[in-house]
């Protein structure tokens, strides 16, 4: 793994950006006098309709949703959409009717029309809510209908009468937001569910009457989406400040799908033409005039009463363009159209991109590493970025141990929550979840476990310590590892022995024998057989290590049913402490256990100490005498005249 500095150097240009257009983009036929372009947000489909033969080319990031067919030209098309299962095509050509078509082998096999018979009714739009169901929104209300292709019939399931100025729809949970009333401030939130139209909440928009009149508010100023697991309504409003119109983005939170509350206000403090995207729980506000984008995170706020106020978490910057094929295209072009959650489409060029985060761009922009860590843990696929950040901090001793410990605590708090969630899931037990009306409902996106920390942070730094004996920061890395282990213990997470191995090796490498002895003596390091074996291997560097290993093995034997007697006696034998080994073996043996005499006699003879041989031989003779009731002669007595 490259170091932080190497990565910065290699990606110096791309790391200047927080946002970027995806390299994998969708190419479609550009709009022209003969080609019309439509985009269906629900199915993520682009329709390119060519005049003349009325050829229709459908493209989508999902290959199963791509199609090409021909249909009869019957006039100007204002809307075209497939049902969710692609079995029915709906086409709107007027404000009073919708055509329905079925396709067989990419050819129209059946076609029928549904016309609204109520006088002076204008169709504002329609949305598919199921494979055979769709909802029509007119200026006089909404109608939920079922389509029967066999009988070419459109039957009414439910309806609701209400004056509608415009609407906005959020497909994933079938939320329909209606703007109504003469003042255009009244909003009605509906949900389409199980062939029913459910009234969820009615509320008034908080708009500045002095500058921009409510009548100018349109569906383009409103975004429906989910941020941190709660459905939200985002409304772009404008304030008159010193004769200039400055924008603010008001966030209304839908609580338990029953009420709507103004909860957040995003301070944009700029003038211009704005668009909004939602990317990985971040609210992105684009300014076409300044050609820059602002990043808002509603977990970080200045709380004033019932509303939290937010400013961009980093300075506004431009989006990084796509490097492939297109080189001279205009970023923030007037041809750009933003769709939710993170779609940018340029119909004139014929390209569709996804806006994605470049998390490396936040590394230098956010100097407070605690806030940066909190931010990254809430983003998807941020593990590597966090690893690079920690590597840089440890290599350069960039932060104090206190701040580093706080970062470890953040990481392990999420790790602990993840372990608890898995445990409850395995035991089929309910988990205490935050109430939906709580101020913050946040689910972690990234979990940094100790295996990842071992592989991508500490083992890499251990290699550097081993390869560079003069590296000045090796001691700091050692104490940082100890701080990480402290954090794991505080959150009651069992520490893997491989982390302890790195810690012990680092302490020995730096000559911190006293600290190692203290850690082992006061059980700050959890006992395990692999660690005991490691201590034995360090005898040449630290003579006291074998005794520490023996003490550890004895504690392990006392805690669990599995005996460690054999390991301890073998260690003592290996270290030529034959009498100690013999005493320990006898002390921890039952009356019926037999001790291997040959092993001890051979070990004593290999040492070459005749007195030791005699002592061991005498011991076994006496033991045999006590067992058999008579004194046995020793075969080895001839060695002593």
Coordinates of C-alpha atoms in Angstrom, one line a residue:
X1 CA 0.0 0.0 0.0
X2 CA 1.4 3.4 -1.0
X3 CA 1.9 6.0 1.7
X4 CA -0.3 9.0 2.1
X5 CA 2.3 11.3 0.5
X6 CA 2.8 9.0 -2.5
X7 CA -1.0 8.8 -3.0
X8 CA -1.2 12.6 -2.8
X9 CA 1.6 13.0 -5.4
X10 CA 0.1 10.4 -7.7
X11 CA -3.4 11.9 -7.5
X12 CA -2.5 15.5 -6.9
X13 CA -4.9 16.8 -9.6
X14 CA -7.9 14.6 -8.9
X15 CA -7.6 15.1 -5.1
X16 CA -8.4 18.7 -5.5
X17 CA -12.1 17.8 -6.0
X18 CA -14.8 16.6 -3.7
X19 CA -17.2 15.6 -6.5
X20 CA -16.7 14.1 -9.9
X21 CA -18.6 12.9 -12.9
X22 CA -18.5 9.2 -13.2
X23 CA -16.1 7.8 -15.9
X24 CA -18.7 5.2 -16.7
X25 CA -21.3 7.3 -18.5
X26 CA -24.4 6.6 -20.6
X27 CA -24.3 7.8 -24.3
X28 CA -27.5 8.4 -26.1
X29 CA -28.7 10.3 -29.2
X30 CA -28.4 14.0 -28.6
X31 CA -31.5 16.2 -28.9
X32 CA -32.1 17.9 -32.3
X33 CA -34.8 19.2 -34.5
X34 CA -35.6 15.6 -35.4
X35 CA -34.9 13.9 -32.0
X36 CA -36.7 14.5 -28.7
X37 CA -35.3 13.2 -25.4
X38 CA -37.2 12.1 -22.3
X39 CA -36.0 10.8 -19.0
X40 CA -38.0 8.5 -16.7
X41 CA -36.7 8.8 -13.1
X42 CA -38.6 5.7 -11.8
X43 CA -37.0 3.3 -14.3
X44 CA -33.8 5.3 -15.0
X45 CA -34.6 5.2 -18.8
X46 CA -33.7 7.7 -21.5
X47 CA -36.1 7.7 -24.5
X48 CA -34.7 9.1 -27.8
X49 CA -37.6 9.6 -30.2
X50 CA -36.7 10.2 -33.8
X51 CA -39.2 11.9 -36.0
X52 CA -40.2 10.5 -39.4
X53 CA -40.4 6.8 -38.8
X54 CA -41.0 7.5 -35.1
X55 CA -38.1 5.2 -34.0
X56 CA -37.7 5.0 -30.3
X57 CA -34.4 4.0 -28.6
X58 CA -34.5 3.3 -24.9
X59 CA -31.2 3.3 -22.9
X60 CA -30.6 2.7 -19.3
X61 CA -27.7 1.9 -16.9
X62 CA -29.7 -1.3 -16.4
X63 CA -29.2 -3.4 -19.6
X64 CA -32.5 -5.2 -19.0
X65 CA -34.3 -1.8 -19.4
X66 CA -32.8 -1.1 -22.8
X67 CA -35.0 -1.4 -25.9
X68 CA -35.5 -0.3 -29.5
X69 CA -38.8 -0.2 -31.4
X70 CA -41.0 1.7 -33.8
X71 CA -44.4 3.2 -33.3
X72 CA -46.8 5.3 -35.4
X73 CA -46.2 9.0 -35.4
X74 CA -49.4 10.7 -34.1
X75 CA -48.1 14.1 -33.0
X76 CA -45.9 15.8 -30.4
X77 CA -45.1 13.7 -27.3
X78 CA -44.9 15.3 -23.9
X79 CA -44.2 12.2 -21.8
X80 CA -43.4 8.6 -22.4
X81 CA -42.8 5.8 -19.8
X82 CA -42.7 2.1 -19.4
X83 CA -44.5 0.2 -16.6
X84 CA -42.1 -1.2 -14.0
X85 CA -42.1 -4.7 -15.7
X86 CA -41.7 -3.1 -19.2
X87 CA -45.0 -4.8 -20.3
X88 CA -47.0 -1.6 -21.0
X89 CA -45.8 1.7 -22.7
X90 CA -47.6 4.9 -21.8
X91 CA -47.5 7.9 -24.1
X92 CA -48.9 11.4 -23.4
X93 CA -49.6 13.6 -26.4
X94 CA -52.2 16.0 -25.0
X95 CA -53.4 17.4 -21.8
X96 CA -56.6 15.3 -21.8
X97 CA -55.5 11.8 -22.8
X98 CA -52.8 9.1 -22.5
X99 CA -52.2 6.3 -25.0
X100 CA -51.2 2.7 -23.9
X101 CA -49.3 0.3 -26.0
X102 CA -48.0 -3.3 -25.7
X103 CA -45.0 -4.5 -27.7
X104 CA -44.3 -7.9 -29.1
X105 CA -40.9 -8.5 -30.8
X106 CA -40.3 -4.8 -30.5
X107 CA -43.4 -4.0 -32.5
X108 CA -46.7 -2.4 -31.3
X109 CA -49.2 -5.2 -31.0
X110 CA -52.0 -3.4 -29.2
X111 CA -52.9 0.3 -28.6
X112 CA -55.7 2.0 -26.8
X113 CA -56.4 5.5 -25.3
X114 CA -57.7 6.8 -22.0
X115 CA -59.4 10.2 -22.2
X116 CA -60.4 12.4 -19.3
X117 CA -64.1 13.3 -19.8
X118 CA -64.4 15.8 -17.0
X119 CA -64.7 19.3 -18.6
X120 CA -61.7 21.7 -18.4
X121 CA -59.5 19.0 -16.8
X122 CA -55.8 19.3 -17.5
X123 CA -53.5 16.4 -17.1
X124 CA -50.3 17.6 -15.3
X125 CA -48.6 14.2 -15.3
X126 CA -48.8 10.6 -14.3
X127 CA -46.6 8.0 -12.6
X128 CA -46.6 4.2 -12.6
X129 CA -47.0 2.8 -9.1
X130 CA -47.2 -0.9 -10.1
X131 CA -47.0 -3.2 -13.1
X132 CA -50.7 -2.5 -13.9
X133 CA -51.4 0.6 -11.8
X134 CA -50.7 4.2 -12.3
X135 CA -51.8 7.5 -10.8
X136 CA -52.9 10.5 -12.9
X137 CA -52.4 14.0 -11.5
X138 CA -54.7 16.7 -12.9
X139 CA -55.3 20.2 -11.9
X140 CA -58.5 19.1 -10.2
X141 CA -57.2 16.1 -8.2
X142 CA -55.5 12.6 -8.4
X143 CA -56.9 9.3 -9.7
X144 CA -55.4 5.9 -9.1
X145 CA -56.3 3.6 -11.9
X146 CA -55.7 0.0 -13.0
X147 CA -54.8 -0.9 -16.6
X148 CA -56.3 -4.1 -18.1
X149 CA -54.5 -4.7 -21.4
X150 CA -56.8 -7.7 -22.4
X151 CA -59.9 -5.6 -22.3
X152 CA -58.2 -2.3 -23.2
X153 CA -59.9 -0.8 -20.1
X154 CA -58.7 1.8 -17.5
X155 CA -60.7 1.3 -14.3
X156 CA -60.7 3.8 -11.4
X157 CA -59.5 2.4 -8.0
X158 CA -59.4 5.6 -5.9
X159 CA -59.6 9.3 -6.4
X160 CA -59.2 12.5 -4.5
X161 CA -60.4 16.0 -5.4
X162 CA -58.0 18.8 -4.8
X163 CA -56.8 21.8 -6.7
X164 CA -53.2 21.1 -7.9
X165 CA -50.7 23.6 -9.1
X166 CA -47.9 21.1 -9.6
X167 CA -46.6 17.9 -8.1
X168 CA -43.4 16.0 -7.1
X169 CA -43.1 12.2 -6.8
X170 CA -40.6 9.9 -5.0
X171 CA -40.8 6.4 -6.4
X172 CA -39.0 4.2 -3.9
X173 CA -41.7 4.7 -1.3
X174 CA -44.4 6.1 -3.6
X175 CA -44.7 9.5 -2.0
X176 CA -46.7 12.1 -3.9
X177 CA -46.3 15.8 -2.9
X178 CA -49.0 18.2 -4.2
X179 CA -48.8 22.0 -4.3
X180 CA -52.3 23.5 -4.0
X181 CA -54.2 26.6 -3.1
X182 CA -54.3 30.2 -4.4
X183 CA -51.2 31.3 -2.5
X184 CA -49.2 28.2 -3.6
X185 CA -48.0 27.7 -0.1
X186 CA -50.1 24.7 0.8
X187 CA -48.6 21.2 0.4
X188 CA -50.4 17.9 0.6
X189 CA -48.3 14.8 1.1
X190 CA -49.8 11.5 -0.1
X191 CA -48.6 7.9 -0.3
X192 CA -49.8 5.4 -2.9
X193 CA -49.9 2.0 -1.2
X194 CA -51.9 -1.2 -1.8
X195 CA -54.2 0.4 -4.3
X196 CA -55.0 3.2 -1.8
X197 CA -54.4 6.9 -1.7
X198 CA -53.3 7.7 1.8
X199 CA -53.3 11.2 3.1
X200 CA -50.2 11.6 5.2
X201 CA -49.9 15.3 6.1
X202 CA -50.9 18.8 5.0
X203 CA -48.5 21.7 5.8
X204 CA -47.7 25.3 4.8
X205 CA -44.3 26.3 3.2
X206 CA -42.4 29.0 5.1
X207 CA -41.6 31.4 2.2
X208 CA -40.3 35.0 2.1
X209 CA -43.2 37.0 0.7
X210 CA -41.0 40.1 0.2
X211 CA -38.7 39.0 -2.6
X212 CA -39.9 36.0 -4.4
X213 CA -43.6 35.5 -4.5
X214 CA -44.9 32.0 -3.7
X215 CA -46.5 31.7 -7.2
X216 CA -43.0 31.5 -8.7
X217 CA -42.2 28.5 -6.7
X218 CA -42.3 25.4 -8.9
X219 CA -41.6 21.7 -8.8
X220 CA -38.0 22.5 -9.9
X221 CA -37.4 24.2 -6.5
X222 CA -38.5 21.1 -4.6
X223 CA -36.7 17.7 -4.1
X224 CA -38.1 14.6 -2.5
X225 CA -35.5 12.1 -1.1
X226 CA -34.1 10.2 1.8
X227 CA -31.3 11.5 3.9
X228 CA -30.0 9.5 6.8
X229 CA -32.9 7.0 6.6
X230 CA -35.6 9.7 6.9
X231 CA -37.7 10.9 4.0
X232 CA -37.1 14.6 3.5
X233 CA -38.6 17.5 1.4
X234 CA -36.0 20.0 0.3
X235 CA -37.3 23.4 -0.8
X236 CA -35.1 26.1 -2.4
X237 CA -36.2 29.5 -1.1
X238 CA -34.8 33.0 -1.6
X239 CA -34.2 35.9 0.8
X240 CA -33.9 39.5 -0.1
X241 CA -30.6 40.6 1.4
X242 CA -29.4 44.2 0.6
X243 CA -31.4 44.1 -2.7
X244 CA -29.9 40.7 -3.8
X245 CA -31.7 37.4 -3.8
X246 CA -29.8 34.9 -1.7
X247 CA -30.8 31.3 -1.6
X248 CA -31.5 29.0 1.3
X249 CA -32.5 25.4 1.2
X250 CA -35.1 24.5 3.7
X251 CA -35.3 20.8 4.8
X252 CA -38.7 19.4 6.0
X253 CA -38.5 16.0 7.7
X254 CA -41.4 13.6 7.2
X255 CA -41.9 12.0 10.7
X256 CA -43.5 8.6 10.9
X257 CA -45.2 9.3 7.5
X258 CA -47.8 11.2 9.5
X259 CA -46.4 14.8 10.0
X260 CA -44.0 17.2 8.4
X261 CA -41.7 19.4 10.4
X262 CA -39.2 22.1 9.3
X263 CA -35.9 20.7 10.8
X264 CA -32.9 22.1 8.9
X265 CA -32.0 25.3 7.0
X266 CA -29.0 25.3 4.7
X267 CA -27.2 28.6 4.4
X268 CA -26.2 29.0 0.8
X269 CA -25.5 32.8 0.9
X270 CA -25.0 33.0 -2.8
X271 CA -26.9 34.3 -5.8
X272 CA -27.5 32.5 -9.0
X273 CA -29.4 29.5 -10.5
X274 CA -29.3 26.4 -8.3
X275 CA -29.9 22.7 -8.5
X276 CA -29.8 20.0 -5.9
X277 CA -28.5 16.4 -5.7
X278 CA -28.4 13.8 -2.9
X279 CA -25.2 11.8 -2.8
X280 CA -24.4 9.3 0.0
X281 CA -26.6 11.2 2.5
X282 CA -24.9 14.5 1.6
X283 CA -26.9 17.4 0.1
X284 CA -25.1 18.9 -2.9
X285 CA -26.2 22.4 -4.0
X286 CA -24.9 23.4 -7.5
X287 CA -24.5 27.0 -8.6
X288 CA -24.6 27.4 -12.3
X289 CA -23.5 31.0 -12.1
X290 CA -20.3 30.4 -10.1
X291 CA -19.8 26.9 -11.6
X292 CA -19.3 25.4 -8.1
X293 CA -20.9 23.0 -5.8
X294 CA -21.5 23.1 -2.0
X295 CA -21.5 20.1 0.2
X296 CA -23.9 20.0 3.2
X297 CA -24.0 17.3 5.9
X298 CA -27.1 17.7 8.2
X299 CA -25.5 15.8 11.0
X300 CA -23.2 18.8 11.7
X301 CA -25.3 21.8 12.7
X302 CA -25.7 25.0 14.7
X303 CA -29.0 24.4 16.5
X304 CA -31.3 27.4 17.0
X305 CA -34.6 26.5 18.5
X306 CA -36.4 23.9 16.6
X307 CA -34.3 24.3 13.4
X308 CA -30.7 23.3 12.8
X309 CA -28.7 25.7 10.7
X310 CA -26.0 24.4 8.4
X311 CA -23.1 25.8 6.3
X312 CA -21.1 24.0 3.7
X313 CA -18.7 21.6 5.4
X314 CA -15.9 22.5 2.9
X315 CA -15.3 25.4 0.6
X316 CA -17.3 25.4 -2.6
X317 CA -15.5 23.8 -5.6
X318 CA -16.2 22.8 -9.1
X319 CA -17.1 19.2 -10.1
X320 CA -14.2 17.2 -11.7
X321 CA -15.2 16.4 -15.3
X322 CA -15.0 13.1 -17.0
X323 CA -11.7 12.4 -18.7
X324 CA -12.9 10.0 -21.3
X325 CA -13.9 11.0 -24.9
X326 CA -15.2 14.5 -24.0
X327 CA -12.5 17.1 -23.4
X328 CA -14.0 20.5 -24.2
X329 CA -17.5 20.2 -22.8
X330 CA -18.9 22.9 -20.5
X331 CA -19.3 22.0 -16.8
X332 CA -22.5 23.4 -15.3
X333 CA -23.8 24.0 -18.7
X334 CA -27.3 25.5 -19.2
X335 CA -28.1 22.2 -20.9
X336 CA -27.5 20.3 -17.7
X337 CA -30.6 18.8 -16.1
X338 CA -30.3 17.3 -12.6
X339 CA -32.3 14.2 -11.6
X340 CA -32.5 12.5 -8.2
X341 CA -30.6 11.3 -6.5
X342 CA -27.3 11.9 -8.3
X343 CA -28.0 12.1 -12.1
X344 CA -26.7 14.8 -14.5
X345 CA -27.9 14.7 -18.0
X346 CA -26.8 16.9 -21.0
X347 CA -29.4 16.3 -23.7
X348 CA -27.5 18.5 -26.2
X349 CA -24.3 16.4 -25.9
X350 CA -26.2 13.1 -25.4
X351 CA -24.5 12.0 -22.1
X352 CA -25.8 11.0 -18.7
X353 CA -23.4 10.9 -15.7
X354 CA -23.7 10.0 -12.1
X355 CA -22.2 12.4 -9.6
X356 CA -20.0 10.6 -7.1
X357 CA -18.0 11.6 -4.1
X358 CA -14.2 11.8 -4.2
X359 CA -13.5 11.2 -0.5
X360 CA -9.8 11.8 -0.9
X361 CA -10.6 15.4 -1.7
X362 CA -11.9 15.9 1.9
X363 CA -8.6 14.8 3.5
X364 CA -6.8 18.1 3.2
X365 CA -9.9 20.2 3.2
X366 CA -11.1 19.1 6.6
X367 CA -8.3 19.8 9.1
X368 CA -10.2 18.6 12.1
X369 CA -9.4 14.9 12.0
X370 CA -12.1 14.0 14.5
X371 CA -14.8 15.6 12.4
X372 CA -13.2 14.1 9.3
X373 CA -13.4 10.6 10.9
X374 CA -17.0 11.1 11.9
X375 CA -17.8 12.3 8.3
X376 CA -16.0 9.3 6.7
X377 CA -17.6 6.7 8.9
X378 CA -21.0 7.9 7.5
X379 CA -19.9 7.5 3.9
X380 CA -19.9 4.3 1.8
X381 CA -16.6 2.6 0.9
X382 CA -14.4 4.9 3.0
X383 CA -12.2 2.3 4.7
X384 CA -9.2 2.9 2.5
X385 CA -9.4 6.7 3.0
X386 CA -9.5 6.3 6.8
X387 CA -6.5 3.9 6.5
X388 CA -4.6 6.5 4.5
X389 CA -5.5 9.2 7.0
X390 CA -4.3 7.1 10.0
X391 CA -1.1 6.1 8.2
X392 CA -0.3 9.7 7.6
X393 CA -1.0 10.7 11.2
X394 CA 1.1 7.9 12.6
X395 CA 4.0 8.3 10.2
X396 CA 4.3 12.1 10.7
X397 CA 3.1 12.2 14.3
X398 CA 0.6 14.6 13.0
X399 CA -1.7 14.6 16.0
X400 CA -1.5 14.2 19.8
X401 CA -2.2 10.8 21.4
X402 CA -5.4 12.3 22.9
X403 CA -6.8 13.2 19.5
X404 CA -5.7 9.9 18.1
X405 CA -7.5 8.1 21.0
X406 CA -10.6 10.1 20.2
X407 CA -10.5 8.9 16.6
X408 CA -10.0 5.3 17.7
X409 CA -13.0 5.7 20.0
X410 CA -15.2 6.9 17.1
X411 CA -14.1 3.9 15.0
X412 CA -14.7 1.4 17.7
X413 CA -18.0 2.8 18.8
X414 CA -19.3 2.0 15.3
X415 CA -17.5 -1.3 15.4
X416 CA -19.2 -2.2 18.7
X417 CA -22.7 -1.2 17.3
X418 CA -22.1 -3.4 14.3
X419 CA -21.2 -6.4 16.5
X420 CA -24.3 -5.9 18.6
X421 CA -26.5 -5.6 15.6
X422 CA -25.0 -8.9 14.2
X423 CA -25.5 -10.6 17.6
X424 CA -29.1 -9.6 17.8
X425 CA -29.7 -10.6 14.3
X426 CA -28.2 -14.1 14.9
X427 CA -30.3 -14.5 18.1
X428 CA -33.4 -13.2 16.3
X429 CA -33.8 -10.7 19.1
X430 CA -35.2 -7.2 18.6
X431 CA -32.7 -4.4 18.5
X432 CA -33.2 -1.1 20.3
X433 CA -33.5 1.2 17.3
X434 CA -33.7 5.0 17.5
X435 CA -37.2 6.4 17.3
X436 CA -38.1 7.9 14.0
X437 CA -38.8 11.3 15.6
X438 CA -35.4 11.5 17.2
X439 CA -33.2 14.4 16.2
X440 CA -30.7 12.1 14.5
X441 CA -31.3 8.7 12.9
X442 CA -28.0 7.7 11.5
X443 CA -26.9 4.2 10.4
X444 CA -23.1 3.7 9.9
X445 CA -22.0 3.1 6.3
X446 CA -18.4 2.0 7.0
X447 CA -17.2 -0.4 9.7
X448 CA -13.5 -0.5 10.5
X449 CA -12.8 -3.7 12.4
X450 CA -9.6 -4.7 14.0
X451 CA -8.7 -7.1 11.2
X452 CA -8.7 -4.2 8.8
X453 CA -6.7 -2.1 11.2
X454 CA -4.2 -4.9 11.5
X455 CA -3.8 -5.5 7.8
X456 CA -4.0 -1.9 6.4
X457 CA -2.5 0.2 9.2
X458 CA -0.5 -1.4 11.9
X459 CA 1.1 -4.3 10.1
X460 CA 2.3 -1.9 7.4
X461 CA 3.8 0.4 10.0
X462 CA 5.4 -2.6 11.7
X463 CA 7.1 -3.5 8.4
X464 CA 8.5 0.1 8.3
X465 CA 9.8 -0.3 11.9
X466 CA 11.5 -3.5 11.1
X467 CA 13.0 -2.2 7.9
X468 CA 14.2 1.1 9.3
X469 CA 15.8 0.9 12.7
X470 CA 16.4 4.6 12.7
X471 CA 12.8 5.6 12.1
X472 CA 12.1 8.2 14.8
X473 CA 8.4 7.7 15.0
X474 CA 8.5 4.0 15.8
X475 CA 7.9 4.7 19.5
X476 CA 4.8 6.8 18.7
X477 CA 3.4 4.0 16.6
X478 CA 3.9 1.7 19.5
X479 CA 2.0 3.9 21.9
X480 CA -0.7 4.5 19.2
X481 CA -1.2 0.7 19.0
X482 CA -1.5 0.6 22.7
X483 CA -4.1 3.4 22.6
X484 CA -6.1 1.5 19.9
X485 CA -6.1 -1.6 22.1
X486 CA -7.2 0.5 25.1
X487 CA -10.1 1.7 23.0
X488 CA -11.1 -1.8 22.0
X489 CA -11.1 -2.9 25.7
X490 CA -13.2 0.2 26.7
X491 CA -15.8 -0.9 24.2
X492 CA -15.7 -4.5 25.5
X493 CA -14.4 -5.8 22.2
X494 CA -12.1 -8.9 22.4
X495 CA -8.7 -8.0 21.1
X496 CA -7.2 -10.3 18.5
X497 CA -3.8 -11.8 19.5
X498 CA -2.1 -10.6 16.3
X499 CA -2.5 -7.0 17.6
X500 CA -0.8 -8.0 20.8
X501 CA 2.0 -9.6 18.8
X502 CA 2.7 -6.4 17.0
X503 CA 2.6 -4.5 20.3
X504 CA 5.1 -6.9 22.0
X505 CA 7.4 -7.0 19.0
X506 CA 7.4 -3.2 18.9
X507 CA 8.1 -2.8 22.6
X508 CA 11.0 -5.3 22.4
X509 CA 12.3 -3.6 19.2
X510 CA 12.4 -0.2 21.0
X511 CA 13.9 -1.7 24.2
X512 CA 10.8 -0.9 26.3
X513 CA 11.2 -4.0 28.4
X514 CA 10.0 -2.4 31.6
X515 CA 6.8 -1.3 29.9
X516 CA 6.3 -4.8 28.5
X517 CA 6.8 -6.4 31.9
X518 CA 4.3 -4.0 33.4
X519 CA 1.7 -4.7 30.7
X520 CA 2.1 -8.5 31.2
X521 CA 2.3 -8.3 35.0
X522 CA -0.9 -6.3 35.3
X523 CA -2.7 -8.3 32.6
X524 CA -3.1 -5.3 30.3
X525 CA -2.3 -7.9 27.5
X526 CA -4.8 -10.7 27.3
X527 CA -3.3 -14.2 27.9
X528 CA -3.2 -16.6 24.9
X529 CA -1.0 -19.5 23.8
X530 CA 0.2 -17.7 20.6
X531 CA 1.4 -14.8 22.8
X532 CA 3.1 -17.2 25.2
X533 CA 4.9 -18.8 22.2
X534 CA 5.9 -15.3 21.0
X535 CA 7.4 -14.5 24.4
X536 CA 9.4 -17.7 24.2
X537 CA 10.9 -16.7 20.9
X538 CA 12.1 -13.4 22.3
X539 CA 14.4 -15.0 24.9
X540 CA 17.6 -13.8 23.1
X541 CA 16.4 -10.2 23.2
X542 CA 14.6 -10.3 26.5
X543 CA 15.9 -13.0 29.0
X544 CA 12.8 -12.6 31.2
X545 CA 10.4 -13.5 28.4
X546 CA 10.3 -17.3 29.0
X547 CA 9.3 -16.8 32.6
X548 CA 6.6 -14.4 31.5
X549 CA 5.4 -17.0 29.0
X550 CA 5.2 -19.7 31.8
X551 CA 3.2 -17.4 34.0
X552 CA 0.9 -16.7 31.1
X553 CA 0.4 -20.3 30.3
X554 CA -0.3 -21.1 34.0
X555 CA -3.0 -18.4 34.1
X556 CA -4.5 -19.9 31.0
X557 CA -4.6 -23.3 32.6
X558 CA -6.2 -22.0 35.7
X559 CA -8.9 -20.2 33.7
X560 CA -10.0 -23.0 31.4
X561 CA -10.5 -26.7 31.7
X562 CA -7.7 -27.5 29.2
X563 CA -4.4 -28.0 31.0
X564 CA -1.2 -26.2 30.0
X565 CA 1.0 -28.5 32.1
X566 CA 2.7 -30.2 29.1
X567 CA 3.6 -26.8 27.5
X568 CA 5.1 -25.5 30.7
X569 CA 7.1 -28.6 31.5
X570 CA 8.4 -28.6 28.0
X571 CA 9.4 -25.0 28.2
X572 CA 11.3 -25.6 31.4
X573 CA 13.0 -28.6 29.9
X574 CA 14.0 -26.6 26.8
X575 CA 15.5 -23.9 29.1
X576 CA 17.5 -26.6 31.0
X577 CA 15.5 -26.1 34.2
X578 CA 15.0 -29.8 34.7
X579 CA 14.3 -29.8 38.5
X580 CA 11.8 -26.9 38.1
X581 CA 10.1 -28.8 35.3
X582 CA 10.0 -32.0 37.4
X583 CA 8.6 -30.3 40.4
X584 CA 6.0 -28.5 38.3
X585 CA 5.0 -31.7 36.6
X586 CA 4.7 -33.6 39.9
X587 CA 2.7 -30.8 41.5
X588 CA 0.2 -30.7 38.7
X589 CA -0.1 -34.5 38.1
X590 CA -2.7 -36.9 39.5
X591 CA -1.6 -39.9 41.5
X592 CA -2.2 -42.1 38.5
X593 CA -0.2 -40.0 36.1
X594 CA 3.2 -41.4 35.0
X595 CA 6.1 -39.0 34.3
X596 CA 8.4 -40.0 31.5
X597 CA 11.7 -40.8 33.3
X598 CA 13.7 -41.3 30.1
X599 CA 13.0 -37.8 28.9
X600 CA 14.4 -36.2 32.1
X601 CA 17.4 -38.6 32.3
X602 CA 18.3 -38.0 28.7
X603 CA 18.0 -34.2 29.2
X604 CA 20.2 -34.4 32.3
X605 CA 22.9 -36.5 30.5
X606 CA 22.8 -34.0 27.5
X607 CA 23.6 -31.2 30.0
X608 CA 26.6 -33.3 31.3
X609 CA 25.9 -32.5 34.9
X610 CA 26.5 -35.8 36.9
X611 CA 25.0 -34.5 40.1
X612 CA 21.9 -33.5 38.2
X613 CA 21.6 -37.0 36.7
X614 CA 22.0 -38.6 40.1
X615 CA 19.4 -36.3 41.7
X616 CA 16.8 -37.1 39.0
X617 CA 17.6 -40.8 39.2
X618 CA 17.3 -40.8 42.9
X619 CA 13.9 -39.0 42.6
X620 CA 12.5 -41.6 40.3
X621 CA 13.9 -44.5 42.5
X622 CA 12.2 -43.0 45.6
X623 CA 9.0 -42.5 43.6
X624 CA 9.1 -46.1 42.4
X625 CA 9.8 -47.3 46.0
X626 CA 6.9 -45.4 47.4
X627 CA 4.7 -46.8 44.7
X628 CA 5.8 -50.5 45.0
X629 CA 6.7 -50.6 48.7
X630 CA 10.4 -51.6 48.3
X631 CA 13.7 -50.0 47.3
X632 CA 14.8 -50.5 43.7
X633 CA 18.4 -50.6 42.6
X634 CA 19.4 -48.0 40.1
X635 CA 20.9 -48.9 36.8
X636 CA 22.8 -45.6 36.8
X637 CA 24.5 -46.2 40.3
X638 CA 27.6 -47.6 38.6
X639 CA 28.4 -44.1 37.4
X640 CA 29.2 -43.1 41.0
X641 CA 31.9 -45.2 42.9

